[in-house]
C-alpha cells in the first residue's frame, strides 16, 4: 500500500509556520522599537540615565559592568556599580534592559522611595505574583492589593505583635538549644559545613511556632510539608540563569505540581484538626493569650460562619489560609537566616565588635553561659537590654539587606526629586525599584558607608554617624512594611545570646573553593557576596568551620 503524495505535502504546514515566525519577529521588532523610543523621549526630556544606545539600550553598558562581577551575584548590587561607572548620575535613573528585563526607574535615596512606598503606596510589581505563584498561588499578602490585602493584613497583625511574640520566647529558646547541639557536633567533627543551611532549618522551626504554634523540628526530622516546601523554593527561578535548559526545564511544572500537592495535603489536615479543636474549646480558645497566625485565620472563619459552623472548611478560605501560611514560612525563615549568617560573618571579621557584644551579654545574663537559656525563658524582658546586639543586627541588615521593594508605575504618577524641584520623573510603564542595598551603602547618606560600625546605632542625634531619617529601610516603611520585623529582631537577639559566647564560627571560603577546584570570585573584595535564592543570601551558603569557645 502506498501513500498518496498529497498526504505527504507539508507545504501548508511550513507556510503556516513561516507566517507565525514572521508575525513573531514583527511583533518583537515593534515592541523593541517602542521600548527604545520611550527612552529616546526620556532622554529628550532630560531624564537621568546612563549613556543609552538606540539599538542596545543599556544592554551593552550592563554587560561591560558584569564582566568583572560574579555571574550569580544578586541584581541589587548593580545600581551602585552603575553609579561608580557614571558618578555624575543622581541617586535615581532609568535603565533599559529590554527584552531581558522590565524597563526600570532605580531609586537610591530615601525621599523618593517614600513617595511610592509610603504615601501613596503603589501596587507591588506584577512580576512578584508570577514568581510567588508556584509557592502561594497568588493568594498571599505579598501579591494581594486593595481591600483584600487590607482585610487579611488586619487579620494577621496580632500574630506578629510583641504581646504574642513574648509567649513563644520559650519555644525559640528550645529551638536555639537544638541549634547549639548541632553546632557542637560540627565543632567535634571539625569539618566544613554550610552555615546558611543549618540556620535555615532553625528559622523554619521558629517561624513554625509563630504561624502554627507547633514544633516543626526541621533541624532533626522532616515531613511532607517541609520536604515539599524546600524543594519548591529550590525550583523557583532565580532570574539569573543563563542556561536555557535550566530556564525551560520541563521538570519544573511537574515538580511545582508535586510539591504543591504535598504541602497542601499536610496543611489541609493541620487546618481541619485545628478547626475542630477550636470549635470544641469554644470561648476558651478565644481567651487564649497566644495567637498564632493559624488561629487568627480560624477565628475569622468561625466568626463569618456564625454560631453553627459547617462541618468542613470552605475550600476558598482554606486555599487562602494555606497560601498565607506558606508565604509566612517562606518570608519568615528565608530573610532571617541570611541576616544571622552575616552577623556571624561580620563579628568574625571584627573582633572588637565581638568583644563588645560578649561584654554586653555578660553584663545582662552573667558570665555563666549555661544559665542564659533559663534566664531568657523566665524573663524575656531582659532581651530589651541588648542594645549593642540590636546595633549589630541593624548594621548587618544595613550592609546585607535581604530584599528590596519593587512597585508598578502608574499613568499620571510622577516622582519629584527634592534635589531638582522642577523635575518630574514619569513612572507609567516602568518598574520602580527602591534598592535597599544601594540606599544603605549610599555615601551621601552614610559616613563610612561600606564599614561595619554598630556604633552608628548608638550615637545621639546630631552625631555625624547618626542615621539619616528614612535611609535605613530593610523592612520598608508605609502600610506594606514587613509584618514579621519584630519576629526577626527577637529571634536574632535570642540566637546571638545563646551562641556567640560558646561558638566561634569561622567562614571557610578559601578551603571550600580549593575543594571545588576553583578560584572563588569576589565582589568588591567580598567573597560572601549576596546571591538571589528566594531572598538575598550569602554565596555558596557560607561554608564555615566552628569551634567551641568554652
Short mmCIF file of C-alpha atoms in Angstrom, two decimals:
data_model
loop_
_atom_site.label_atom_id
_atom_site.label_comp_id
_atom_site.label_asym_id
_atom_site.label_seq_id
_atom_site.Cartn_x
_atom_site.Cartn_y
_atom_site.Cartn_z
CA UNK A 1 0.00 0.00 0.00
CA UNK A 2 1.38 3.39 -0.99
CA UNK A 3 0.50 6.77 0.48
CA UNK A 4 -0.89 9.46 -1.80
CA UNK A 5 1.74 12.15 -2.46
CA UNK A 6 -0.79 14.79 -1.38
CA UNK A 7 -0.86 13.18 2.04
CA UNK A 8 2.86 13.90 2.40
CA UNK A 9 2.65 17.52 1.29
CA UNK A 10 3.97 19.56 4.20
CA UNK A 11 3.94 22.87 2.38
CA UNK A 12 0.78 24.19 4.08
CA UNK A 13 2.32 23.39 7.46
CA UNK A 14 5.60 25.07 6.54
CA UNK A 15 3.75 28.12 5.23
CA UNK A 16 1.76 28.44 8.44
CA UNK A 17 4.92 28.05 10.48
CA UNK A 18 6.66 30.73 8.43
CA UNK A 19 3.73 33.10 8.90
CA UNK A 20 3.84 32.54 12.65
CA UNK A 21 7.58 33.15 12.67
CA UNK A 22 7.25 36.32 10.62
CA UNK A 23 4.48 37.51 12.94
CA UNK A 24 6.59 36.78 15.99
CA UNK A 25 9.61 38.62 14.57
CA UNK A 26 7.49 41.59 13.51
CA UNK A 27 5.89 41.81 16.96
CA UNK A 28 9.27 41.53 18.65
CA UNK A 29 10.77 44.27 16.47
CA UNK A 30 7.78 46.53 17.03
CA UNK A 31 7.96 46.09 20.81
CA UNK A 32 11.70 46.69 20.70
CA UNK A 33 11.21 49.87 18.68
CA UNK A 34 8.58 51.16 21.12
CA UNK A 35 10.78 50.31 24.10
CA UNK A 36 13.85 52.08 22.73
CA UNK A 37 11.87 55.10 21.56
CA UNK A 38 10.45 55.50 25.03
CA UNK A 39 13.99 56.08 26.27
CA UNK A 40 14.77 58.36 23.36
CA UNK A 41 11.87 60.52 24.54
CA UNK A 42 13.04 60.34 28.16
CA UNK A 43 16.48 61.42 27.07
CA UNK A 44 14.99 64.34 25.11
CA UNK A 45 13.15 65.43 28.26
CA UNK A 46 16.40 65.39 30.25
CA UNK A 47 15.59 62.35 32.39
CA UNK A 48 18.68 60.87 34.13
CA UNK A 49 20.12 57.65 32.71
CA UNK A 50 23.48 56.13 31.74
CA UNK A 51 24.53 56.55 28.08
CA UNK A 52 21.78 54.94 26.00
CA UNK A 53 22.02 53.18 22.63
CA UNK A 54 19.09 53.13 20.24
CA UNK A 55 19.99 49.55 19.30
CA UNK A 56 21.32 48.11 22.55
CA UNK A 57 19.51 50.24 25.10
CA UNK A 58 21.62 49.73 28.22
CA UNK A 59 22.40 46.08 27.50
CA UNK A 60 25.93 46.75 26.23
CA UNK A 61 26.74 49.03 29.17
CA UNK A 62 25.32 46.47 31.58
CA UNK A 63 27.27 43.64 30.00
CA UNK A 64 30.52 45.54 30.39
CA UNK A 65 29.79 46.08 34.10
CA UNK A 66 29.08 42.39 34.62
CA UNK A 67 32.35 41.16 33.13
CA UNK A 68 34.27 41.50 36.40
CA UNK A 69 31.38 40.53 38.66
CA UNK A 70 30.37 37.04 39.81
CA UNK A 71 27.75 35.65 37.44
CA UNK A 72 25.45 34.70 40.31
CA UNK A 73 25.60 37.92 42.34
CA UNK A 74 22.29 39.47 43.35
CA UNK A 75 20.88 42.07 40.99
CA UNK A 76 20.51 44.70 43.70
CA UNK A 77 24.28 45.28 43.66
CA UNK A 78 24.18 46.58 40.09
CA UNK A 79 22.80 50.02 40.91
CA UNK A 80 25.87 51.07 42.90
CA UNK A 81 28.14 49.69 40.19
CA UNK A 82 26.34 51.87 37.64
CA UNK A 83 26.80 54.86 39.92
CA UNK A 84 30.51 54.12 40.24
CA UNK A 85 30.85 53.91 36.47
CA UNK A 86 28.84 57.11 35.93
CA UNK A 87 29.37 59.24 39.05
CA UNK A 88 27.54 62.24 37.59
CA UNK A 89 24.25 60.37 37.72
CA UNK A 90 21.90 61.46 40.50
CA UNK A 91 20.57 58.93 43.02
CA UNK A 92 17.78 57.98 40.63
CA UNK A 93 17.99 56.95 36.99
CA UNK A 94 16.23 54.96 34.29
CA UNK A 95 17.62 51.68 32.95
CA UNK A 96 16.59 49.97 29.70
CA UNK A 97 17.37 46.25 29.66
CA UNK A 98 14.57 45.22 27.31
CA UNK A 99 13.92 42.41 26.31
CA UNK A 100 15.69 40.68 29.20
CA UNK A 101 14.10 42.75 31.95
CA UNK A 102 11.40 45.32 32.54
CA UNK A 103 12.37 48.91 31.97
CA UNK A 104 13.13 50.39 35.37
CA UNK A 105 13.45 53.52 37.40
CA UNK A 106 16.13 52.79 40.00
CA UNK A 107 15.90 54.74 43.26
CA UNK A 108 18.95 55.02 45.53
CA UNK A 109 17.76 57.58 48.07
CA UNK A 110 15.03 57.58 50.75
CA UNK A 111 12.97 60.68 49.99
CA UNK A 112 11.99 59.37 46.57
CA UNK A 113 11.42 55.88 47.96
CA UNK A 114 8.94 57.31 50.46
CA UNK A 115 6.96 58.87 47.60
CA UNK A 116 5.85 55.48 46.26
CA UNK A 117 6.24 53.16 49.27
CA UNK A 118 4.55 55.22 51.99
CA UNK A 119 2.09 57.89 50.83
CA UNK A 120 0.95 56.71 48.41
CA UNK A 121 1.90 53.04 48.42
CA UNK A 122 1.92 51.93 44.80
CA UNK A 123 0.95 48.35 43.87
CA UNK A 124 3.60 45.67 44.03
CA UNK A 125 5.41 44.77 40.81
CA UNK A 126 3.35 42.33 38.72
CA UNK A 127 6.33 40.01 38.35
CA UNK A 128 6.20 39.20 42.07
CA UNK A 129 2.87 37.45 41.52
CA UNK A 130 4.37 35.30 38.79
CA UNK A 131 7.37 34.48 40.97
CA UNK A 132 5.28 33.54 44.00
CA UNK A 133 2.55 31.65 42.14
CA UNK A 134 4.19 28.20 42.39
CA UNK A 135 4.52 28.66 46.14
CA UNK A 136 1.36 30.50 47.16
CA UNK A 137 -0.87 30.56 44.09
CA UNK A 138 -1.12 34.37 44.11
CA UNK A 139 -3.27 34.30 47.25
CA UNK A 140 -0.97 35.93 49.77
CA UNK A 141 -0.23 39.27 51.43
CA UNK A 142 2.72 39.91 49.15
CA UNK A 143 0.65 39.86 45.97
CA UNK A 144 -2.80 40.95 47.18
CA UNK A 145 -3.88 44.54 46.65
CA UNK A 146 -6.60 46.91 47.80
CA UNK A 147 -9.32 45.92 50.24
CA UNK A 148 -8.48 42.22 50.05
CA UNK A 149 -4.93 42.93 51.21
CA UNK A 150 -6.15 45.34 53.91
CA UNK A 151 -8.58 42.76 55.30
CA UNK A 152 -6.03 39.97 55.58
CA UNK A 153 -3.27 42.22 56.89
CA UNK A 154 -5.62 43.31 59.66
CA UNK A 155 -6.41 39.69 60.49
CA UNK A 156 -2.76 38.68 60.82
CA UNK A 157 -1.23 41.74 62.50
CA UNK A 158 -1.94 40.45 66.05
CA UNK A 159 0.02 37.27 65.31
CA UNK A 160 3.19 39.34 64.94
CA UNK A 161 2.53 41.72 67.85
CA UNK A 162 5.01 41.89 70.74
CA UNK A 163 2.43 40.56 73.21
CA UNK A 164 2.10 37.33 71.26
CA UNK A 165 5.79 37.03 70.47
CA UNK A 166 6.70 37.10 74.16
CA UNK A 167 4.62 33.95 74.63
CA UNK A 168 6.76 31.99 72.17
CA UNK A 169 10.14 33.01 73.63
CA UNK A 170 10.48 29.67 75.49
CA UNK A 171 9.90 27.85 72.20
CA UNK A 172 12.51 29.96 70.39
CA UNK A 173 14.96 29.21 73.19
CA UNK A 174 14.19 25.49 72.89
CA UNK A 175 14.80 25.52 69.13
CA UNK A 176 18.01 27.50 69.55
CA UNK A 177 19.33 24.97 72.06
CA UNK A 178 18.84 22.29 69.39
CA UNK A 179 20.87 24.51 67.06
CA UNK A 180 23.60 24.63 69.73
CA UNK A 181 23.64 20.83 69.80
CA UNK A 182 24.08 20.79 66.03
CA UNK A 183 26.97 23.26 66.25
CA UNK A 184 28.58 21.16 68.97
CA UNK A 185 28.53 18.13 66.66
CA UNK A 186 30.19 20.09 63.88
CA UNK A 187 32.74 21.50 66.32
CA UNK A 188 33.69 17.97 67.39
CA UNK A 189 33.80 16.72 63.79
CA UNK A 190 35.93 19.66 62.67
CA UNK A 191 34.75 19.67 59.07
CA UNK A 192 33.33 22.33 56.78
CA UNK A 193 29.57 22.83 56.74
CA UNK A 194 27.21 25.32 55.12
CA UNK A 195 26.04 27.72 57.80
CA UNK A 196 23.09 29.09 55.87
CA UNK A 197 21.55 25.64 55.52
CA UNK A 198 21.78 24.98 59.28
CA UNK A 199 20.34 28.36 60.22
CA UNK A 200 17.53 27.97 57.69
CA UNK A 201 16.41 24.82 59.48
CA UNK A 202 16.48 26.71 62.79
CA UNK A 203 14.45 29.63 61.47
CA UNK A 204 11.91 27.23 59.93
CA UNK A 205 11.41 25.79 63.42
CA UNK A 206 10.94 29.26 64.88
CA UNK A 207 8.53 30.57 62.27
CA UNK A 208 6.58 27.32 62.60
CA UNK A 209 5.83 28.29 66.19
CA UNK A 210 4.76 31.81 65.17
CA UNK A 211 2.38 30.78 62.42
CA UNK A 212 1.16 27.33 63.52
CA UNK A 213 2.08 27.01 67.19
CA UNK A 214 3.73 23.67 66.52
CA UNK A 215 7.23 22.29 66.73
CA UNK A 216 8.31 21.62 63.16
CA UNK A 217 11.58 20.02 64.36
CA UNK A 218 13.17 20.79 60.98
CA UNK A 219 16.65 20.57 62.50
CA UNK A 220 16.26 16.88 63.24
CA UNK A 221 13.41 15.49 61.12
CA UNK A 222 11.28 16.26 58.09
CA UNK A 223 7.70 15.82 56.84
CA UNK A 224 5.77 16.30 53.60
CA UNK A 225 5.27 19.99 54.30
CA UNK A 226 8.96 20.70 54.93
CA UNK A 227 10.24 18.48 52.14
CA UNK A 228 7.80 19.91 49.62
CA UNK A 229 8.48 23.47 50.76
CA UNK A 230 12.26 23.17 50.48
CA UNK A 231 12.01 21.55 47.08
CA UNK A 232 9.59 24.19 45.80
CA UNK A 233 11.87 27.05 46.87
CA UNK A 234 14.81 25.42 45.08
CA UNK A 235 12.78 25.10 41.89
CA UNK A 236 11.73 28.77 41.88
CA UNK A 237 13.55 30.65 39.07
CA UNK A 238 16.34 32.96 40.16
CA UNK A 239 16.13 35.23 37.11
CA UNK A 240 19.89 34.88 36.74
CA UNK A 241 20.15 31.53 34.98
CA UNK A 242 21.88 31.74 31.61
CA UNK A 243 21.46 28.08 30.67
CA UNK A 244 18.23 27.61 28.62
CA UNK A 245 18.00 24.03 29.87
CA UNK A 246 17.64 25.37 33.41
CA UNK A 247 15.29 28.19 32.47
CA UNK A 248 12.94 25.95 30.49
CA UNK A 249 13.45 22.75 32.44
CA UNK A 250 10.43 20.52 31.56
CA UNK A 251 10.53 19.05 35.07
CA UNK A 252 9.78 22.41 36.70
CA UNK A 253 5.97 22.36 36.25
CA UNK A 254 5.90 18.70 37.29
CA UNK A 255 7.80 19.49 40.50
CA UNK A 256 5.62 22.54 41.13
CA UNK A 257 2.52 20.33 40.96
CA UNK A 258 4.01 17.55 43.09
CA UNK A 259 5.37 19.84 45.80
CA UNK A 260 2.16 21.87 45.98
CA UNK A 261 0.18 18.66 46.41
CA UNK A 262 2.45 17.50 49.25
CA UNK A 263 2.33 20.84 51.07
CA UNK A 264 -1.41 21.36 50.68
CA UNK A 265 -2.25 17.83 51.80
CA UNK A 266 -0.28 18.32 55.03
CA UNK A 267 -1.61 21.84 55.66
CA UNK A 268 -5.19 20.82 54.92
CA UNK A 269 -5.08 18.14 57.60
CA UNK A 270 -3.50 20.56 60.06
CA UNK A 271 -6.15 23.21 59.39
CA UNK A 272 -9.01 20.72 59.74
CA UNK A 273 -7.61 19.38 63.01
CA UNK A 274 -7.06 22.89 64.34
CA UNK A 275 -10.56 23.99 63.35
CA UNK A 276 -12.12 21.02 65.14
CA UNK A 277 -10.09 21.81 68.23
CA UNK A 278 -11.14 25.45 68.30
CA UNK A 279 -14.80 24.55 67.86
CA UNK A 280 -14.56 22.14 70.80
CA UNK A 281 -12.78 24.65 73.03
CA UNK A 282 -15.26 27.40 72.17
CA UNK A 283 -14.87 30.56 74.23
CA UNK A 284 -11.74 29.24 75.97
CA UNK A 285 -9.89 29.29 72.64
CA UNK A 286 -10.79 32.96 72.11
CA UNK A 287 -9.44 33.91 75.53
CA UNK A 288 -6.09 32.25 74.96
CA UNK A 289 -3.29 34.83 75.13
CA UNK A 290 -1.16 33.19 72.44
CA UNK A 291 -2.47 33.96 68.96
CA UNK A 292 -0.53 32.10 66.27
CA UNK A 293 -1.31 33.03 62.68
CA UNK A 294 -3.25 29.85 62.01
CA UNK A 295 -5.65 30.56 64.90
CA UNK A 296 -6.21 34.14 63.76
CA UNK A 297 -7.34 32.82 60.40
CA UNK A 298 -9.60 30.23 62.01
CA UNK A 299 -11.13 32.78 64.41
CA UNK A 300 -12.05 34.89 61.39
CA UNK A 301 -13.54 31.89 59.64
CA UNK A 302 -15.63 30.90 62.67
CA UNK A 303 -16.86 34.47 63.10
CA UNK A 304 -18.01 34.51 59.47
CA UNK A 305 -19.74 31.14 59.86
CA UNK A 306 -21.83 32.27 62.83
CA UNK A 307 -22.98 30.14 65.73
CA UNK A 308 -23.13 26.86 63.79
CA UNK A 309 -20.01 26.45 61.66
CA UNK A 310 -20.19 23.91 58.86
CA UNK A 311 -18.50 20.57 59.32
CA UNK A 312 -15.90 21.23 56.66
CA UNK A 313 -13.90 24.36 55.94
CA UNK A 314 -14.88 26.46 52.95
CA UNK A 315 -12.45 25.46 50.13
CA UNK A 316 -11.73 29.06 49.09
CA UNK A 317 -10.97 30.12 52.67
CA UNK A 318 -8.76 27.09 53.14
CA UNK A 319 -6.85 27.87 49.94
CA UNK A 320 -6.11 31.41 51.11
CA UNK A 321 -5.15 30.23 54.61
CA UNK A 322 -2.72 27.66 53.19
CA UNK A 323 -1.23 30.26 50.85
CA UNK A 324 -0.69 32.67 53.74
CA UNK A 325 1.00 30.03 55.88
CA UNK A 326 3.38 29.17 53.03
CA UNK A 327 4.18 32.84 52.49
CA UNK A 328 4.92 33.43 56.18
CA UNK A 329 7.05 30.30 56.28
CA UNK A 330 8.94 31.45 53.18
CA UNK A 331 9.49 35.06 54.24
CA UNK A 332 9.91 34.34 57.92
CA UNK A 333 12.70 31.81 57.63
CA UNK A 334 14.42 33.00 54.46
CA UNK A 335 15.42 36.56 55.27
CA UNK A 336 16.34 35.93 58.91
CA UNK A 337 18.64 33.03 58.09
CA UNK A 338 20.61 35.28 55.73
CA UNK A 339 20.87 38.05 58.34
CA UNK A 340 22.14 35.66 61.00
CA UNK A 341 24.79 34.32 58.63
CA UNK A 342 26.09 37.82 58.02
CA UNK A 343 26.07 38.61 61.73
CA UNK A 344 28.40 35.69 62.45
CA UNK A 345 30.47 36.66 59.42
CA UNK A 346 30.86 40.30 60.42
CA UNK A 347 31.60 39.53 64.06
CA UNK A 348 34.37 37.17 63.00
CA UNK A 349 35.87 39.90 60.79
CA UNK A 350 35.65 42.49 63.57
CA UNK A 351 36.97 41.09 66.88
CA UNK A 352 36.37 44.38 68.68
CA UNK A 353 32.64 44.14 67.91
CA UNK A 354 32.64 40.52 69.07
CA UNK A 355 34.27 41.62 72.35
CA UNK A 356 31.69 44.39 72.90
CA UNK A 357 28.80 42.05 72.20
CA UNK A 358 30.25 39.44 74.58
CA UNK A 359 30.68 42.09 77.29
CA UNK A 360 27.05 43.15 76.91
CA UNK A 361 25.83 39.55 77.19
CA UNK A 362 27.97 39.01 80.29
CA UNK A 363 26.51 42.13 81.87
CA UNK A 364 22.89 41.21 81.16
CA UNK A 365 22.99 37.43 81.71
CA UNK A 366 26.15 36.88 83.77
CA UNK A 367 29.27 35.01 82.76
CA UNK A 368 27.84 31.51 83.32
CA UNK A 369 26.57 30.75 79.83
CA UNK A 370 24.76 27.61 80.99
CA UNK A 371 22.18 29.82 82.73
CA UNK A 372 21.37 32.10 79.77
CA UNK A 373 18.58 29.96 78.31
CA UNK A 374 16.75 29.75 81.64
CA UNK A 375 17.14 33.48 82.27
CA UNK A 376 15.66 34.37 78.87
CA UNK A 377 12.79 31.90 79.32
CA UNK A 378 11.94 33.19 82.79
CA UNK A 379 12.35 36.88 81.97
CA UNK A 380 12.14 37.65 78.22
CA UNK A 381 12.23 41.39 79.01
CA UNK A 382 15.99 41.02 79.58
CA UNK A 383 16.30 40.96 75.80
CA UNK A 384 15.32 44.63 75.73
CA UNK A 385 18.64 45.45 77.42
CA UNK A 386 20.68 44.13 74.46
CA UNK A 387 21.29 47.48 72.78
CA UNK A 388 24.65 46.54 71.25
CA UNK A 389 23.30 43.21 70.00
CA UNK A 390 20.47 45.13 68.35
CA UNK A 391 23.01 47.52 66.81
CA UNK A 392 24.95 44.60 65.34
CA UNK A 393 21.72 43.21 63.87
CA UNK A 394 20.82 46.55 62.31
CA UNK A 395 24.28 47.04 60.87
CA UNK A 396 24.24 43.56 59.33
CA UNK A 397 20.84 44.36 57.79
CA UNK A 398 22.17 47.68 56.52
CA UNK A 399 25.19 46.16 54.77
CA UNK A 400 23.44 43.00 53.58
CA UNK A 401 19.70 43.67 53.26
CA UNK A 402 17.81 40.51 52.30
CA UNK A 403 15.30 42.19 49.99
CA UNK A 404 14.23 45.38 48.20
CA UNK A 405 10.97 46.95 47.07
CA UNK A 406 9.60 46.74 43.54
CA UNK A 407 6.49 48.73 42.67
CA UNK A 408 4.48 49.17 39.49
CA UNK A 409 4.42 52.67 38.00
CA UNK A 410 1.07 54.21 37.07
CA UNK A 411 -0.25 56.66 34.45
CA UNK A 412 -0.09 60.25 35.68
CA UNK A 413 2.05 59.35 38.68
CA UNK A 414 5.38 61.18 38.90
CA UNK A 415 8.21 61.21 41.42
CA UNK A 416 9.57 64.60 42.49
CA UNK A 417 13.26 64.72 43.47
CA UNK A 418 13.94 67.26 46.20
CA UNK A 419 17.36 67.91 44.66
CA UNK A 420 15.71 69.21 41.46
CA UNK A 421 12.41 70.88 42.22
CA UNK A 422 11.49 71.28 38.58
CA UNK A 423 11.97 67.65 37.59
CA UNK A 424 9.12 65.18 37.34
CA UNK A 425 10.02 61.50 36.87
CA UNK A 426 7.33 59.60 34.94
CA UNK A 427 6.53 56.11 36.23
CA UNK A 428 3.91 54.79 33.78
CA UNK A 429 5.19 51.58 32.19
CA UNK A 430 8.21 51.32 34.49
CA UNK A 431 9.06 49.16 37.45
CA UNK A 432 10.16 51.46 40.28
CA UNK A 433 12.87 49.83 42.35
CA UNK A 434 13.73 51.17 45.80
CA UNK A 435 17.08 49.39 46.10
CA UNK A 436 17.80 48.92 49.78
CA UNK A 437 21.35 47.71 49.15
CA UNK A 438 22.18 50.92 47.28
CA UNK A 439 20.34 53.20 49.74
CA UNK A 440 22.08 51.54 52.69
CA UNK A 441 25.52 51.98 51.13
CA UNK A 442 24.97 55.41 49.62
CA UNK A 443 27.98 57.50 50.76
CA UNK A 444 25.93 60.70 50.62
CA UNK A 445 23.70 59.26 53.35
CA UNK A 446 26.09 57.18 55.44
CA UNK A 447 29.53 58.21 56.70
CA UNK A 448 31.94 55.32 56.08
CA UNK A 449 29.11 53.67 54.18
CA UNK A 450 30.90 50.39 53.47
CA UNK A 451 32.26 49.97 57.01
CA UNK A 452 30.73 47.78 59.70
CA UNK A 453 30.04 50.25 62.51
CA UNK A 454 27.38 49.12 65.02
CA UNK A 455 28.14 52.33 66.95
CA UNK A 456 26.19 54.35 64.39
CA UNK A 457 23.02 52.92 66.00
CA UNK A 458 24.05 54.02 69.50
CA UNK A 459 25.18 57.63 68.98
CA UNK A 460 22.89 60.55 69.86
CA UNK A 461 21.10 62.67 67.28
CA UNK A 462 23.48 65.29 65.92
CA UNK A 463 26.46 62.93 65.82
CA UNK A 464 27.93 62.59 62.29
CA UNK A 465 27.23 58.83 62.42
CA UNK A 466 23.57 59.28 63.37
CA UNK A 467 21.44 57.69 60.60
CA UNK A 468 19.56 59.95 58.20
CA UNK A 469 15.79 59.65 58.63
CA UNK A 470 14.36 57.05 56.27
CA UNK A 471 17.74 55.88 54.99
CA UNK A 472 17.53 52.57 56.87
CA UNK A 473 14.72 50.54 55.37
CA UNK A 474 15.39 46.76 55.39
CA UNK A 475 11.76 46.19 56.43
CA UNK A 476 10.48 49.10 54.33
CA UNK A 477 8.11 51.79 55.57
CA UNK A 478 4.47 52.51 54.91
CA UNK A 479 1.39 50.31 55.11
CA UNK A 480 3.11 47.42 53.31
CA UNK A 481 6.12 47.21 55.57
CA UNK A 482 7.33 43.79 56.69
CA UNK A 483 4.77 42.23 59.01
CA UNK A 484 7.41 39.99 60.59
CA UNK A 485 10.08 42.53 61.52
CA UNK A 486 9.51 42.14 65.27
CA UNK A 487 9.94 38.37 64.96
CA UNK A 488 13.21 38.84 63.09
CA UNK A 489 14.68 41.18 65.70
CA UNK A 490 13.53 38.97 68.57
CA UNK A 491 14.95 35.72 67.25
CA UNK A 492 18.32 37.26 66.27
CA UNK A 493 18.78 38.51 69.83
CA UNK A 494 17.94 35.13 71.34
CA UNK A 495 20.16 33.21 68.92
CA UNK A 496 23.09 35.57 69.42
CA UNK A 497 22.69 35.43 73.21
CA UNK A 498 22.82 31.64 73.22
CA UNK A 499 25.62 31.09 70.70
CA UNK A 500 28.25 33.82 70.28
CA UNK A 501 29.92 33.24 73.64
CA UNK A 502 30.08 29.49 73.18
CA UNK A 503 30.91 29.10 69.49
CA UNK A 504 33.47 30.70 67.19
CA UNK A 505 32.06 30.49 63.67
CA UNK A 506 34.83 30.85 61.07
CA UNK A 507 33.97 31.28 57.35
CA UNK A 508 35.96 28.79 55.25
CA UNK A 509 35.57 30.08 51.71
CA UNK A 510 39.23 29.53 50.77
CA UNK A 511 39.13 25.87 51.81
CA UNK A 512 35.77 25.39 50.14
CA UNK A 513 36.97 26.88 46.86
CA UNK A 514 40.06 24.66 46.89
CA UNK A 515 37.91 21.60 47.49
CA UNK A 516 35.82 22.62 44.47
CA UNK A 517 38.94 23.10 42.35
CA UNK A 518 38.30 26.76 41.58
CA UNK A 519 39.26 30.29 42.47
CA UNK A 520 36.26 31.86 44.18
CA UNK A 521 35.15 35.17 42.70
CA UNK A 522 34.65 38.23 44.86
CA UNK A 523 32.56 41.37 44.59
CA UNK A 524 34.39 44.49 45.73
CA UNK A 525 36.74 42.20 47.63
CA UNK A 526 33.87 40.36 49.33
CA UNK A 527 33.73 36.58 48.88
CA UNK A 528 30.48 36.34 50.85
CA UNK A 529 28.64 38.44 48.26
CA UNK A 530 24.89 38.08 48.02
CA UNK A 531 23.10 35.86 45.52
CA UNK A 532 19.40 35.57 44.71
CA UNK A 533 17.86 32.39 46.08
CA UNK A 534 14.40 33.32 47.32
CA UNK A 535 15.94 36.34 49.08
CA UNK A 536 19.48 37.72 49.04
CA UNK A 537 21.68 35.03 50.58
CA UNK A 538 25.43 34.54 51.07
CA UNK A 539 27.22 32.90 48.15
CA UNK A 540 27.60 29.13 48.40
CA UNK A 541 25.51 29.13 51.61
CA UNK A 542 28.52 30.43 53.57
CA UNK A 543 30.85 27.43 54.14
CA UNK A 544 32.21 27.54 57.70
CA UNK A 545 34.03 25.75 60.45
CA UNK A 546 33.09 26.10 64.10
CA UNK A 547 34.93 25.57 67.36
CA UNK A 548 33.91 25.77 70.99
CA UNK A 549 35.00 28.89 72.89
CA UNK A 550 34.41 27.34 76.32
#
